[in-house]
C-alpha positions in Angstrom: 37.7 79.4 114.8 35.7 82.6 115.0 35.0 84.3 111.8 37.2 87.3 110.9 35.8 90.8 110.4 35.3 91.7 106.8 38.2 93.8 105.3 38.1 96.5 102.6 38.5 95.2 99.2 42.3 95.2 98.6 42.2 96.3 94.9 40.0 99.2 95.8 42.3 100.3 98.7 45.3 100.1 96.4 43.4 102.2 93.8 42.8 105.0 96.3 46.5 105.0 97.3 47.5 105.2 93.6 45.1 108.1 93.1 46.5 110.0 96.0 50.1 109.4 94.8 49.2 110.6 91.3 47.6 113.7 92.7 50.7 114.4 94.7 52.9 113.8 91.6 50.8 116.2 89.5 51.2 118.9 92.2 54.9 118.3 92.3 55.1 118.5 88.5 53.1 121.8 88.5 55.4 123.2 91.2 58.6 122.2 89.3 57.2 123.6 86.0 56.2 126.9 87.6 59.5 127.2 89.4 61.4 126.5 86.2 59.4 129.2 84.4 59.3 131.8 87.2 62.7 131.6 88.8 64.6 132.9 85.7 62.0 135.6 85.3 62.5 136.6 89.0 66.3 136.7 88.4 65.9 139.1 85.5 63.3 141.4 87.1 65.2 141.5 90.4 68.4 142.6 88.7 66.7 145.0 86.2 64.4 146.7 88.7 66.7 147.1 91.8 65.6 148.3 95.2 67.6 151.4 95.9 70.3 151.5 98.5 70.2 154.9 100.3 73.2 157.2 99.9 74.4 157.2 103.6 77.8 159.0 103.3 79.2 162.0 101.5 82.7 163.1 100.5 82.4 165.7 103.3 82.8 162.9 105.8 86.2 162.2 104.4 87.1 165.8 104.7 86.8 166.6 101.0 85.1 169.6 99.5 82.5 168.6 97.0 79.5 169.8 95.1 76.2 167.9 94.5 75.5 168.0 90.7 72.7 166.7 88.5 73.8 165.3 85.1 71.3 164.8 82.3 71.7 161.7 80.2 70.7 161.5 76.6 67.3 160.1 77.3 66.4 162.5 80.1 67.5 160.4 83.0 69.1 162.5 85.8 72.2 161.2 87.3 72.8 162.3 90.9 76.6 163.1 91.1 79.4 164.4 93.1 82.2 166.7 91.9 85.2 166.5 94.2 88.0 168.9 93.3 91.5 167.8 94.0 92.1 170.3 96.7 93.7 173.7 97.3 96.0 173.2 94.2 94.1 173.1 90.9 94.6 169.9 88.9 94.0 169.2 85.3 93.7 165.5 86.0 90.3 163.9 86.7 89.2 160.4 87.5 85.6 159.3 86.7 84.8 156.6 89.4 81.8 154.3 89.0 80.1 151.8 91.4 78.5 148.4 90.7 75.0 147.1 90.4 72.7 147.5 93.4 75.1 150.0 95.1 75.5 153.8 94.7 78.2 156.4 94.7 78.9 156.2 98.4 80.3 152.7 97.7 83.2 154.1 95.7 84.2 156.6 98.5 86.7 153.9 99.6 88.6 154.4 96.4 88.7 158.2 96.6 91.2 159.0 99.3 94.3 157.7 97.5 93.2 159.2 94.2 92.5 162.5 95.9 95.8 162.5 97.7 97.6 161.9 94.4 96.1 165.1 93.0 93.1 163.8 91.0 89.8 165.5 90.8 86.9 163.0 91.0 83.5 162.8 89.4 81.2 160.1 90.7 77.5 159.4 90.0 74.7 157.0 90.8 73.9 154.9 87.8 70.4 155.1 86.4 68.0 153.3 88.7 70.4 153.5 91.6 70.9 155.8 94.6 69.4 159.2 94.0 69.4 159.1 90.2 66.1 158.9 88.2 64.2 155.6 88.2 65.0 153.5 85.2 65.6 149.9 84.3 69.1 148.6 84.8 70.3 147.5 81.4 73.9 146.5 82.4 75.4 148.9 79.8 72.9 149.0 76.9 71.7 152.5 78.1 74.3 153.2 80.8 77.1 153.6 78.2 75.3 156.8 77.3 75.3 157.9 80.9 79.1 157.7 80.7 79.1 160.0 77.7 76.8 162.4 79.5 79.1 162.5 82.5 82.1 163.2 80.3 80.2 166.0 78.5 79.3 167.6 81.8 82.9 167.5 83.0 84.2 169.2 79.8 81.4 171.8 79.8 81.7 172.7 83.5 85.3 172.1 84.3 87.3 172.3 81.1 90.6 173.1 82.9 90.2 170.0 85.0 89.5 167.9 82.0 93.0 168.1 80.6 93.6 164.4 81.4 90.8 162.0 82.1 90.9 158.4 83.5 88.3 155.9 84.7 88.2 153.6 87.7 85.1 151.4 87.9 84.1 148.3 89.8 81.8 145.3 89.0 78.9 146.3 86.6 80.4 149.7 86.5 83.6 148.3 85.0 81.6 146.3 82.4 79.7 149.4 81.5 82.9 151.4 81.0 84.2 148.7 78.5 81.0 149.1 76.5 81.3 152.9 76.6 84.9 152.9 75.5 84.1 153.6 71.8 82.0 156.6 72.8 84.6 158.3 75.0 87.9 158.7 73.1 88.9 161.4 75.5 89.4 158.9 78.4 93.0 158.1 78.5 93.2 155.1 80.9 90.9 152.4 82.3 91.2 150.7 85.7 88.5 148.0 85.7 88.0 146.0 89.0 85.9 142.8 88.8 84.2 143.3 85.4 82.1 140.7 83.6 82.8 139.7 80.0 79.2 139.1 78.8 75.8 138.3 80.2 75.6 135.1 78.3 78.8 133.7 79.8 77.6 134.9 83.3 74.3 133.1 83.2 75.5 129.5 84.0 77.4 130.9 87.0 74.1 132.4 88.4 72.7 128.9 88.6 75.8 127.2 89.8 74.0 125.7 92.8 71.5 123.9 90.7 72.2 120.4 89.3 74.3 120.6 86.2 71.6 119.2 84.0 69.3 122.2 85.0 71.8 125.0 84.5 71.6 125.1 80.7 67.8 125.3 80.4 67.6 127.9 83.2 70.3 130.0 81.6 68.5 129.8 78.2 65.2 130.8 79.7 66.8 133.7 81.6 68.4 134.9 78.4 64.9 134.9 76.8 63.4 136.9 79.6 66.4 139.3 79.6 65.7 140.1 76.0 62.1 141.1 76.9 63.0 143.1 80.0 66.3 144.7 79.1 65.4 145.5 75.5 68.1 143.4 73.8 69.2 139.8 73.8 71.9 138.9 76.2 74.5 139.1 73.4 73.7 142.8 73.2 75.4 143.2 76.6 78.9 141.9 75.8 81.9 143.9 77.0 84.1 141.3 75.5 83.0 142.5 72.1 84.1 146.1 72.8 87.2 145.7 74.9 89.6 145.8 72.0 88.4 149.3 71.3 90.1 150.5 74.4 93.5 150.1 72.7 95.8 152.0 72.2 94.7 153.5 75.6 96.1 151.5 78.5 94.0 149.0 80.4 94.4 147.6 83.9 92.1 144.7 84.9 91.9 143.6 88.6 90.1 140.5 89.9 90.0 138.1 92.9 89.9 134.4 92.5 87.3 134.0 95.3 84.9 136.4 93.7 81.4 135.1 94.6 79.5 137.5 92.3 81.5 137.6 89.0 84.1 134.8 88.6 87.6 135.8 87.8 87.4 133.7 84.7 85.4 136.6 83.3 88.4 138.9 83.5 90.5 136.1 81.9 88.0 136.1 78.9 88.4 139.8 78.6 92.2 139.5 78.8 92.2 137.1 75.9 90.6 139.6 73.6 92.0 142.9 75.0 94.9 144.5 73.1 98.1 146.0 74.4 98.9 148.1 76.3 97.3 146.1 79.2 97.9 144.8 82.7 96.1 142.1 84.5 96.3 141.5 88.3 94.5 138.3 89.5 94.7 138.0 93.3 94.3 134.6 95.0 91.6 134.6 97.7 90.1 138.0 97.1 86.3 138.4 97.0 84.2 140.6 94.8 85.8 144.0 94.4 87.9 143.0 97.5 91.4 143.2 96.2 91.8 146.7 97.6 90.6 145.5 101.0 93.0 142.6 101.0 96.1 144.5 99.7 95.3 148.2 100.2 98.9 149.5 99.9 99.7 147.4 96.9 96.4 148.3 95.2 97.0 152.0 95.6 100.6 151.7 94.5 99.8 149.6 91.4 96.9 151.8 90.3 98.7 155.1 90.8 101.8 153.7 88.9 99.6 152.6 86.1 97.9 156.0 85.9 101.3 157.8 85.9 102.5 155.7 83.0 99.3 156.6 81.1 99.8 160.4 81.3 
């Protein structure tokens, strides 16, 4: 038999393989740790410092007369706004209409025609850090509640006759802000809140619903920590559920879809559990985020207008 060629020492070869595997494992651990630390920070920063959606439409495109106005909030932030009078016949009833996070006031134009046709004046504005308003951090109600007060003060100072009866219709984050602002605006007589959230703390696990269940809690807690640093308060400082009882005895109408992919309808159920009478809740099977009106436009208009009429 011919002699075999010398082979590499097996233990040495195995040692190199183990070293390579350990190096790969270390890199994987570093990546996992960095992702765990940075993903929650990215979520907070991305939501607090939003890129602005341009205002592409105006009430004029719907055939409405309107005026561009600038409302000064309490901390100097300027809110780009529209004043839309009811029409040829003067009206003492005004609805303040508010958009959600990441949008601007042109998003609520879809809600204006049926309100305008029913004889309501409309005041709408871009939230701070949105649209054409001043740059500012989005705080999900911590500071925005004072923007609501500023808008109401502007209305009363500039259109006192039209401020005889005031109601609110708000969607998504705007609806959550209005709940937090309720104690500051006793003049507002009725609240229509479409797809609100109950609290940031109860929303956090939903934001990580695609992660393994074991990871959701730690990610939510780390996000809560970062939110306290960026927003300026702990997540428990943004809790509409803690304020919603203050709406009573003013009437409240909550609307939500069961297929909401942004804010689960269980958030409205949490609010309903705490809210006091008089209140109405309309949970719509299959409707997506702020999509109840698109799914059932005639019923939406009829229900909202009937609710407002009962609130006069």
